[in-house]
Tab-separated table of C-alpha atoms in Angstrom:
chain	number	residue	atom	x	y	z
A	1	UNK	CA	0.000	0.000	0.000
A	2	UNK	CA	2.672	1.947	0.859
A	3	UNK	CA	4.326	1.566	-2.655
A	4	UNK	CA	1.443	2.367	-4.510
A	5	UNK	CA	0.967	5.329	-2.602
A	6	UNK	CA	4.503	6.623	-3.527
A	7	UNK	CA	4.001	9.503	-6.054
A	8	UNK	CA	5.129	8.545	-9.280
A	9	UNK	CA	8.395	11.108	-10.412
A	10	UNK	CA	7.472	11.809	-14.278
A	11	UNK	CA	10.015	13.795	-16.591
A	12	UNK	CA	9.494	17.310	-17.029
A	13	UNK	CA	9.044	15.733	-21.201
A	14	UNK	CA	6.173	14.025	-20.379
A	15	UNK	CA	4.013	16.995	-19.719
A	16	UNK	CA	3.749	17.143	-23.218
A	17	UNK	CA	1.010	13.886	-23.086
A	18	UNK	CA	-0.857	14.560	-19.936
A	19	UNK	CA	-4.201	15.853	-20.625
A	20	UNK	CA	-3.953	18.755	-19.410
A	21	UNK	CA	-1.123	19.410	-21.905
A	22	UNK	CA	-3.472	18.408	-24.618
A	23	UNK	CA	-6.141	20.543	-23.660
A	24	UNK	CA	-4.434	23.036	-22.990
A	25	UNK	CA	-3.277	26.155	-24.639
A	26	UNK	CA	-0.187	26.121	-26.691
A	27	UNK	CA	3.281	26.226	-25.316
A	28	UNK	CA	5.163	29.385	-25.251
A	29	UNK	CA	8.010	28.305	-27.312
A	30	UNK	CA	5.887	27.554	-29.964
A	31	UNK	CA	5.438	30.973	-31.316
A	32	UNK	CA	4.632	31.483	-35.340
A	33	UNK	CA	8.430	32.504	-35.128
A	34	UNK	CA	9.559	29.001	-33.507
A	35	UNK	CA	10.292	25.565	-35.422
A	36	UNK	CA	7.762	23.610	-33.358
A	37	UNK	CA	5.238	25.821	-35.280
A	38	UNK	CA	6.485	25.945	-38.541
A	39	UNK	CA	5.979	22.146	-38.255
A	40	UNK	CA	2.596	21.909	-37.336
A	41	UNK	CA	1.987	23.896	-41.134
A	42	UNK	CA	0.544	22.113	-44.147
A	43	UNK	CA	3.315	20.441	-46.074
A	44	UNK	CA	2.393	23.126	-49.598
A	45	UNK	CA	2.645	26.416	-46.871
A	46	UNK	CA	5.654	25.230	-45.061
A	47	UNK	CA	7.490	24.447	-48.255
A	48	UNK	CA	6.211	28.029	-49.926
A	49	UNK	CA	7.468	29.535	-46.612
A	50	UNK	CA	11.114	28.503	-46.283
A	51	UNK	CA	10.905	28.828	-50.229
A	52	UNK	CA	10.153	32.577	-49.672
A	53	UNK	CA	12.223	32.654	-46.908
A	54	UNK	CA	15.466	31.638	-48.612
A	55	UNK	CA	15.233	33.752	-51.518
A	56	UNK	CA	13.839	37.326	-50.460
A	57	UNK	CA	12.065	39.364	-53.258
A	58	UNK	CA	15.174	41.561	-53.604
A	59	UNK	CA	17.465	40.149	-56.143
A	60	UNK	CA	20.735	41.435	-56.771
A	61	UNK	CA	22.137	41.330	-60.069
A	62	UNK	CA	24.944	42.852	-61.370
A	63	UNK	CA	25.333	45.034	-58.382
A	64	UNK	CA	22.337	46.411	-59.079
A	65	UNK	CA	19.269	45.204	-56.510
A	66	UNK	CA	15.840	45.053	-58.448
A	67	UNK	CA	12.526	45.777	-56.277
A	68	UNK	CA	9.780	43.578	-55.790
A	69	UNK	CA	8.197	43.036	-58.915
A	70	UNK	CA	4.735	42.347	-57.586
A	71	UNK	CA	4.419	46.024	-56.118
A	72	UNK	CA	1.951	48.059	-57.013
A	73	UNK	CA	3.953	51.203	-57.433
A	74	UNK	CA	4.715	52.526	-60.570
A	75	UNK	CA	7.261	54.596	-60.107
A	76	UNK	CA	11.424	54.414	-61.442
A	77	UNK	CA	13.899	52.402	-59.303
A	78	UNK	CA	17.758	53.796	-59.437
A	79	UNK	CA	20.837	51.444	-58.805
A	80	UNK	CA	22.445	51.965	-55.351
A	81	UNK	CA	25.136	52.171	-57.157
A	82	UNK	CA	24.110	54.986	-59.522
A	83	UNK	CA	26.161	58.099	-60.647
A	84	UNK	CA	25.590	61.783	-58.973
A	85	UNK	CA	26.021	63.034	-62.367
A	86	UNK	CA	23.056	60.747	-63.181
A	87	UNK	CA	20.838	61.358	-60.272
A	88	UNK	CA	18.568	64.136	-61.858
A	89	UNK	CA	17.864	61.353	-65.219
A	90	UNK	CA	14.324	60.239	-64.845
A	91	UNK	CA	12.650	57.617	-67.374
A	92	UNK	CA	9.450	57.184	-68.201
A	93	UNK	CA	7.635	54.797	-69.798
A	94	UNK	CA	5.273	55.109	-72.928
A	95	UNK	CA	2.539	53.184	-73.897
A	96	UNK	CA	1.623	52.805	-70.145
A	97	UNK	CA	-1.847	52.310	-70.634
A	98	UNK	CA	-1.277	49.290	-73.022
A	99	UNK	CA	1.069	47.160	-70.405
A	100	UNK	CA	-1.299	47.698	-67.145
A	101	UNK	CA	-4.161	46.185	-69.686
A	102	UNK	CA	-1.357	43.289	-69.849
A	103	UNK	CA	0.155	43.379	-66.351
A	104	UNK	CA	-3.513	43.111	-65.139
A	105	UNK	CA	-3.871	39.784	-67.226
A	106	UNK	CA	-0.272	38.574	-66.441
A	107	UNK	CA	1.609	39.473	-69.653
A	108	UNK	CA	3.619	36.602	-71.302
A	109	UNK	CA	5.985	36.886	-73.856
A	110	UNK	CA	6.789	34.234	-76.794
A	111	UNK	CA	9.736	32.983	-76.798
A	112	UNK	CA	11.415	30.791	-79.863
A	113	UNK	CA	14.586	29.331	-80.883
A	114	UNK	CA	15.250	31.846	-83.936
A	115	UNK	CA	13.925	35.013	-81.292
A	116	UNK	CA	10.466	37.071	-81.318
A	117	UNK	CA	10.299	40.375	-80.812
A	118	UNK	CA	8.241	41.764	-77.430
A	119	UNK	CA	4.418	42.985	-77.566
A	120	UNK	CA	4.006	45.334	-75.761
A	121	UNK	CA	7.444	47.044	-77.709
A	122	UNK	CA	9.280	48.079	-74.688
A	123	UNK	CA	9.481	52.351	-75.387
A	124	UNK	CA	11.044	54.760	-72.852
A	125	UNK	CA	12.053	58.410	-72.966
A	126	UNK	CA	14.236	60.810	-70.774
A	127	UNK	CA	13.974	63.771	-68.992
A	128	UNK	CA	16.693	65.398	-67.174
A	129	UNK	CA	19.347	65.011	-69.746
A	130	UNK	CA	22.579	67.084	-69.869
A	131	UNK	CA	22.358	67.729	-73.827
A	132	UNK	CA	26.374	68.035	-74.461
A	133	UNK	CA	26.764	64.415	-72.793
A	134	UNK	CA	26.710	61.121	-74.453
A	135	UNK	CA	25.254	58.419	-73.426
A	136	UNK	CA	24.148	54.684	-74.457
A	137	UNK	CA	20.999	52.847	-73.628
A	138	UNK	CA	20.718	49.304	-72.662
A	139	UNK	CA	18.428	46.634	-71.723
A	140	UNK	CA	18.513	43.723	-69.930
A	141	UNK	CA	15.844	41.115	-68.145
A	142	UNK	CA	16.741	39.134	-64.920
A	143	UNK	CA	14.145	36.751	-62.779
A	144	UNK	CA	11.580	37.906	-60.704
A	145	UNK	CA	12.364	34.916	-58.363
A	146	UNK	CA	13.705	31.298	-58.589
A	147	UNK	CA	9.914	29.929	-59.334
A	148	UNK	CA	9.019	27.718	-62.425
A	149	UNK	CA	4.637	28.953	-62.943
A	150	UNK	CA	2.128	26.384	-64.878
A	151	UNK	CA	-0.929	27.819	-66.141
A	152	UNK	CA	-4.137	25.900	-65.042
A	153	UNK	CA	-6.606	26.880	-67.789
A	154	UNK	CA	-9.503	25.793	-65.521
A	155	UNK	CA	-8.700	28.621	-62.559
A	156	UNK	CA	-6.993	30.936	-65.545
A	157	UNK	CA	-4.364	31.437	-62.891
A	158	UNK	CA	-0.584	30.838	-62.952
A	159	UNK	CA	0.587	28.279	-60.188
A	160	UNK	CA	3.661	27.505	-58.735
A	161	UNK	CA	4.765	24.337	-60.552
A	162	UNK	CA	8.256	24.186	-58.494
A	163	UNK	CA	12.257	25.360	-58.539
A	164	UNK	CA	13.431	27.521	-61.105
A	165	UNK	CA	16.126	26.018	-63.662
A	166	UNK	CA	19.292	26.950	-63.601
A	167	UNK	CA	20.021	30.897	-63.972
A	168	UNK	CA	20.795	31.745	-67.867
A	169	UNK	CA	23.684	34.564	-68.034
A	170	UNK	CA	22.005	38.319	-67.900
A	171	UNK	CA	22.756	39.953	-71.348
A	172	UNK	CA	23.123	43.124	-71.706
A	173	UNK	CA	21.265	44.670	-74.783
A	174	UNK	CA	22.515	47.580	-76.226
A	175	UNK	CA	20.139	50.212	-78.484
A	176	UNK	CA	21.465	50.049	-81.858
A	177	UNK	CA	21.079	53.688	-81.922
A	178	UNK	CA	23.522	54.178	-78.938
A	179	UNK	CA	25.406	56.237	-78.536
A	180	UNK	CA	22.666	59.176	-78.395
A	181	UNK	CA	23.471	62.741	-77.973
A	182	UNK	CA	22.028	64.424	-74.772
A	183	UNK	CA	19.975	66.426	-77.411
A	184	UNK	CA	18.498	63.846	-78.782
A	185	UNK	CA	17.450	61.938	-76.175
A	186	UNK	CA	15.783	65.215	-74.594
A	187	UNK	CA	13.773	65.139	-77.966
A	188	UNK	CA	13.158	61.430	-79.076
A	189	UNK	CA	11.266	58.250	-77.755
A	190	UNK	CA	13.774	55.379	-77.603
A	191	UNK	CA	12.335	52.192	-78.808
A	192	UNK	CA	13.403	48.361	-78.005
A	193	UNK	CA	11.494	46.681	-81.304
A	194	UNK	CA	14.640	45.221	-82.676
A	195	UNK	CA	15.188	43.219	-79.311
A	196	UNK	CA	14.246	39.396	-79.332
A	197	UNK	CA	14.003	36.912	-77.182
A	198	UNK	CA	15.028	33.315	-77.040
A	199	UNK	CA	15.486	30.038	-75.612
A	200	UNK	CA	18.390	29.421	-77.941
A	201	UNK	CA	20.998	28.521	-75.115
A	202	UNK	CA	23.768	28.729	-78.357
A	203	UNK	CA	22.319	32.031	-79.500
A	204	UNK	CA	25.302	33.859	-80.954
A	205	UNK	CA	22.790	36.921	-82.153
A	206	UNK	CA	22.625	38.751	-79.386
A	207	UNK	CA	19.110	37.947	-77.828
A	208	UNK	CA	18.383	37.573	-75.013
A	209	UNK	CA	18.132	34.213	-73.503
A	210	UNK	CA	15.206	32.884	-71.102
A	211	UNK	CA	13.671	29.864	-69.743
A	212	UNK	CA	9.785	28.761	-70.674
A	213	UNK	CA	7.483	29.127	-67.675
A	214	UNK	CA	9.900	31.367	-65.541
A	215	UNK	CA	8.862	34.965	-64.674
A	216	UNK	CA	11.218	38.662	-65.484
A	217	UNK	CA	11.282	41.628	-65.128
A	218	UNK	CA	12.900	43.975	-67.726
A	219	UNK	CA	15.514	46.511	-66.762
A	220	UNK	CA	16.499	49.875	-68.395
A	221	UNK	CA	20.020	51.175	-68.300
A	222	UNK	CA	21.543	55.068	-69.271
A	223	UNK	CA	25.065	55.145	-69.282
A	224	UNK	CA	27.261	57.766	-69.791
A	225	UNK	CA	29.768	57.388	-72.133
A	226	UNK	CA	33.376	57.570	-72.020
A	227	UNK	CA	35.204	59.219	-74.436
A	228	UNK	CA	37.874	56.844	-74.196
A	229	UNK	CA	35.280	53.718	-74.582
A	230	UNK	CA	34.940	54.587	-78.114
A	231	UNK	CA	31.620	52.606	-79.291
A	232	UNK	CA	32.565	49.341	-77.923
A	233	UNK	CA	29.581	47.355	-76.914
A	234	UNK	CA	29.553	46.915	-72.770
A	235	UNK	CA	28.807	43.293	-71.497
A	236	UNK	CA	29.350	44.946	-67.566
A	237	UNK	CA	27.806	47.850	-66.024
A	238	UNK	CA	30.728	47.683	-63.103
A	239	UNK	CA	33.087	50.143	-64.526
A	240	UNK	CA	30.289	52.439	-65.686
A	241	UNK	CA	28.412	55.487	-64.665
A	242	UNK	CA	25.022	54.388	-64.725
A	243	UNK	CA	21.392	54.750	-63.394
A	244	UNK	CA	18.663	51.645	-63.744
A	245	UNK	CA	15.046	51.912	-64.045
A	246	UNK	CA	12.287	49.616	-63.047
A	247	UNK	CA	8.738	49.190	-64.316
A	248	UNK	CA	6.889	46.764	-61.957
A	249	UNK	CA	3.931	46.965	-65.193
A	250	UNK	CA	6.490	45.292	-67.783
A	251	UNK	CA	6.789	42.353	-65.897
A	252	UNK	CA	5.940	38.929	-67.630
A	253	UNK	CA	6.277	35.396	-68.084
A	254	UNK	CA	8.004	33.678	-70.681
A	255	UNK	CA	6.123	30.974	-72.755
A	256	UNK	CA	6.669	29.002	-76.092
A	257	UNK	CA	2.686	29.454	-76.462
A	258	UNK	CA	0.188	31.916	-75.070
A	259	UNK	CA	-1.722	30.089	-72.107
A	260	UNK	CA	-4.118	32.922	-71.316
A	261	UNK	CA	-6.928	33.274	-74.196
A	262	UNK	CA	-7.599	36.714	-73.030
A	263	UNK	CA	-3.486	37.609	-73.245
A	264	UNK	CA	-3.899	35.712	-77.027
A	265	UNK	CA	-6.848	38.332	-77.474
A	266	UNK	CA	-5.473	41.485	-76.685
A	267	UNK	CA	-2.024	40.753	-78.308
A	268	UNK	CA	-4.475	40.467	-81.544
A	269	UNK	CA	-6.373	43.334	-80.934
A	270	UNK	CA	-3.329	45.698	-79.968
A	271	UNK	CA	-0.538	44.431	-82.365
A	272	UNK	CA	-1.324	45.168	-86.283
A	273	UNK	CA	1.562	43.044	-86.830
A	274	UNK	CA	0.489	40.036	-84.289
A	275	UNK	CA	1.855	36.830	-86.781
A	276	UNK	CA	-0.210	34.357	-87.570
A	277	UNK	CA	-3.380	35.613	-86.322
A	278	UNK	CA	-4.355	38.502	-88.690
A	279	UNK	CA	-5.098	38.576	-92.475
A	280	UNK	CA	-7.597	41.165	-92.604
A	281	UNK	CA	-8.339	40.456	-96.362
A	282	UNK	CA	-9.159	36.480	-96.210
A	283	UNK	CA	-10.985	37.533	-93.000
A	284	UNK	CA	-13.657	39.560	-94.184
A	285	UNK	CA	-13.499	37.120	-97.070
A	286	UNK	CA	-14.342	33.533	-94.628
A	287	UNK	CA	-16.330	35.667	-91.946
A	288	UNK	CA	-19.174	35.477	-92.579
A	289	UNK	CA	-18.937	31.498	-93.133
A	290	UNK	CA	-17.948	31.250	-89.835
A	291	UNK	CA	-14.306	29.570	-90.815
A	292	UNK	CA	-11.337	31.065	-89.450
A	293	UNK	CA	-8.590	32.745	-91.702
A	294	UNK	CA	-6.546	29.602	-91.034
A	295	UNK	CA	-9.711	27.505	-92.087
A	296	UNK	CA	-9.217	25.569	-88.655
A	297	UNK	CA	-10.795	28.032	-86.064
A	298	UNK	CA	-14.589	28.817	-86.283
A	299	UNK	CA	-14.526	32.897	-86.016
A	300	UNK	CA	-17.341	32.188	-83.219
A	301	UNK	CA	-15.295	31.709	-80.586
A	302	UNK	CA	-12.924	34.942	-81.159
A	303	UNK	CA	-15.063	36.672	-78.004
A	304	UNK	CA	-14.672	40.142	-77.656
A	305	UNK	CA	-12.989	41.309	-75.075
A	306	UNK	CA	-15.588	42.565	-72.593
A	307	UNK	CA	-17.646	38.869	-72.951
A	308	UNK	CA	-14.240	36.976	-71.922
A	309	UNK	CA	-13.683	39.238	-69.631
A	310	UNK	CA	-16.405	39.209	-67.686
A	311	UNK	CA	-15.732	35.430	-67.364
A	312	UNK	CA	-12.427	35.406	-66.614
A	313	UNK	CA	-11.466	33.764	-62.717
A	314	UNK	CA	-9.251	36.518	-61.238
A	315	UNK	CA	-7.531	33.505	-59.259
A	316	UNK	CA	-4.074	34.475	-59.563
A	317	UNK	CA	-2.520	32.754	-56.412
A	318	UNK	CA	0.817	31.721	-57.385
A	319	UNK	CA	0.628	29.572	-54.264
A	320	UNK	CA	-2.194	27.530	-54.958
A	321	UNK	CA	-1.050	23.547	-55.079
A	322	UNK	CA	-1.626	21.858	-58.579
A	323	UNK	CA	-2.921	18.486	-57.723
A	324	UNK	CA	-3.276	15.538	-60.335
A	325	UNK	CA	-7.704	15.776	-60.141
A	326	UNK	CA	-6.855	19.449	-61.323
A	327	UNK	CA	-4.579	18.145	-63.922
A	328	UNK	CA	-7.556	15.375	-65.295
A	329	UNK	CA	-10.419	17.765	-65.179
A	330	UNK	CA	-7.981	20.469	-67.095
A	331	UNK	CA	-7.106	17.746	-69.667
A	332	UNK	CA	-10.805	16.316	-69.482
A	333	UNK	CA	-11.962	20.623	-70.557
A	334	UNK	CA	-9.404	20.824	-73.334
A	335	UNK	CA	-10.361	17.380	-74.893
A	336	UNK	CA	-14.330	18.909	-75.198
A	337	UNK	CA	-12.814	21.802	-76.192
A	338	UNK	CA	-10.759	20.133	-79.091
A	339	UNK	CA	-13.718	17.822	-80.052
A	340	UNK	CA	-16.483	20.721	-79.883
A	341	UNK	CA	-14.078	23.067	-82.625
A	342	UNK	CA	-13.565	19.902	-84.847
A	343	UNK	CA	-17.282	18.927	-84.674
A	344	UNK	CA	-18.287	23.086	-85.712
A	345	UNK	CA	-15.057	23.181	-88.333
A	346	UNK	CA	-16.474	20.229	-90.233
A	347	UNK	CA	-20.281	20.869	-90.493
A	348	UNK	CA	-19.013	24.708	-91.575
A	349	UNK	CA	-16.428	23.365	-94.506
A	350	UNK	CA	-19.237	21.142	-94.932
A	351	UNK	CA	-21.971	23.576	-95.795
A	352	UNK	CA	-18.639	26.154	-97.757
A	353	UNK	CA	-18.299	23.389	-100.282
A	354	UNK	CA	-21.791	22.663	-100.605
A	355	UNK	CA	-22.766	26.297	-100.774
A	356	UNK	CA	-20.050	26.458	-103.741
A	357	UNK	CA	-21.139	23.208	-105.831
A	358	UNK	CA	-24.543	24.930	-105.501
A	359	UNK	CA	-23.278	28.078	-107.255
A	360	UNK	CA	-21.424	25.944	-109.844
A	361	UNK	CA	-24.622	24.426	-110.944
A	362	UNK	CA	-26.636	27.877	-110.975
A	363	UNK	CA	-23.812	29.350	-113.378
């Protein structure tokens, strides 16, 4: 009796599986900042945390540290390390209007082996210019973060799809036009059409190289020139007096096909030169058939603008997991999809042909 009287001498660990420990509140050290709590997360949130943790939204390249892309400021971002003799140069950019309708989409940018220019064209001008300098212009376009994105079509929302590849080198793109008189930069709108983008890892043409499915953000560069440089092309802003500019708008994904319909839609309605998409004679020719240009896409699902927009999902989470049911009922969409346009494109080539063996016979 004695004996089982005796109180029993526990370890100060074993608190942690009496019931009043259960029931309890939560221990002290387990603060959000703590370990213990970071454990008790969701696998997908602790993963995107210690991802986001690692690799802070402030990425230096080049000496030069780029701000968060996501921001909704839209204002210039200098170089800490940019000249005094620069520090009065503001940039601004044109066409404005045009990117935010992108940026509000999520622009992405084609990408090819051979290169493809950028729509929107990246234009700039300066104010602030010392007209009896010289200077040159450049370009370049670094990640965002170290994210690969997948687009679910059924959310029309970018997802994290995992790790980034392996960081291409940053090229710097000079403007042919460089270098430019203070005077006439003061007076002129300088204009990045010529510059193209590939996936060309062997590209010996001067694009610039990116990966498929990883986000940038372009950069903008005034340097003033040496006399001593001559007009030899710079591969390092180090050794230079410069000043960088950021436009949180112009930021975009890169993509060897347009994912978002509505991004597909407003590249064709803003680009007179969007490839492959306008013919405006063999259009009005086939429209009213209802066969596409390419006599392979019925003209009735080209929805305007407004129409897709107001069915658009504005779920742009880039945290959001992408589980295999999502994958199915994606794949599952896009095979209706496929069938329904066949189906249409056959019954309308159908009634073209018969329509013009009618007409053969009345002549």
């Amino acid at each position: 009796m004695a004996s089982s009287a005796k109180a029993v001498q526990l370890s100060s660990k074993a608190t942690a599986f009496s019931i009043a420990a259960i029931m309890g509140g939560v221990s002290a050290s387990a603060t959000p900042e703590s370990p213990k709590a970071k454990e008790s997360l969701p696998v997908l949130e602790k993963f995107v945390e210690d991802h986001s943790e690692a690799n802070p939204s402030n990425v230096k390249v080049e000496g030069v540290t780029e701000v968060d892309a996501e921001s909704d400021e839209v204002s210039t971002t200098t170089s800490p390390a940019c000249s005094r003799e620069l520090a009065g140069v503001e940039c601004r950019l044109e066409t404005k209007d045009l990117w935010d309708k992108f940026h509000e989409l999520g622009t992405e940018m084609i990408i090819t082996k051979t290169g493809r220019r950028m729509f929107p064209t990246f234009r700039v001008s300066f104010t602030g210019i010392d007209p009896e300098w010289r200077y040159m212009v450049l370009m370049d376009i670094v990640p965002v973060d170290n994210k690969r994105y997948r687009y679910a079509y059924h959310r029309s929302s970018w997802l994290v799809a995992g790790k980034a590849d392996p960081p291409l080198p940053t090229r710097l793109y000079m403007h042919p036009d460089s270098p430019f008189t203070g005077e006439q930069l003061q007076k002129q709108t300088v204009s990045f059409e010529k510059l193209k983008l590939t996936n060309n890892m062997l590209d010996k043409n001067g694009h610039i190289i990116l990966n498929s499915m990883h986000k940038y953000q372009p950069r903008i560069h005034i340097v003033k020139k040496k006399e001593s440089s001559g007009n030899q092309p710079i591969s390092s802003l180090d050794a230079e007096e410069f000043k960088t500019f950021i436009f949180p708008e112009t930021v975009f994904i890169a993509v060897t096909a347009y994912q978002n319909q509505l991004i597909t839609k407003l590249k064709i309605d803003s680009n007179p030169f969007a490839k492959g998409f306008r013919d405006s004679t063999r259009l009005t020719e086939f429209e009213s058939s209802g066969m596409g240009p390419d006599y392979s896409y019925p003209l009735m699902y080209r929805e305007g603008m407004e129409s897709l927009m107001q069915h658009h999902a504005y779920t742009r989470s880039p945290l959001r997991s992408y589980t295999e049911t999502d994958l199915e009922e994606t794949l599952k969409q896009h095979r209706e999809f496929l069938s329904k346009v066949k189906s249409d494109s056959k019954l309308t080539a159908k009634k073209l042909y018969s329509d013009t063996i009618q007409c053969s016979k009345d002549e």
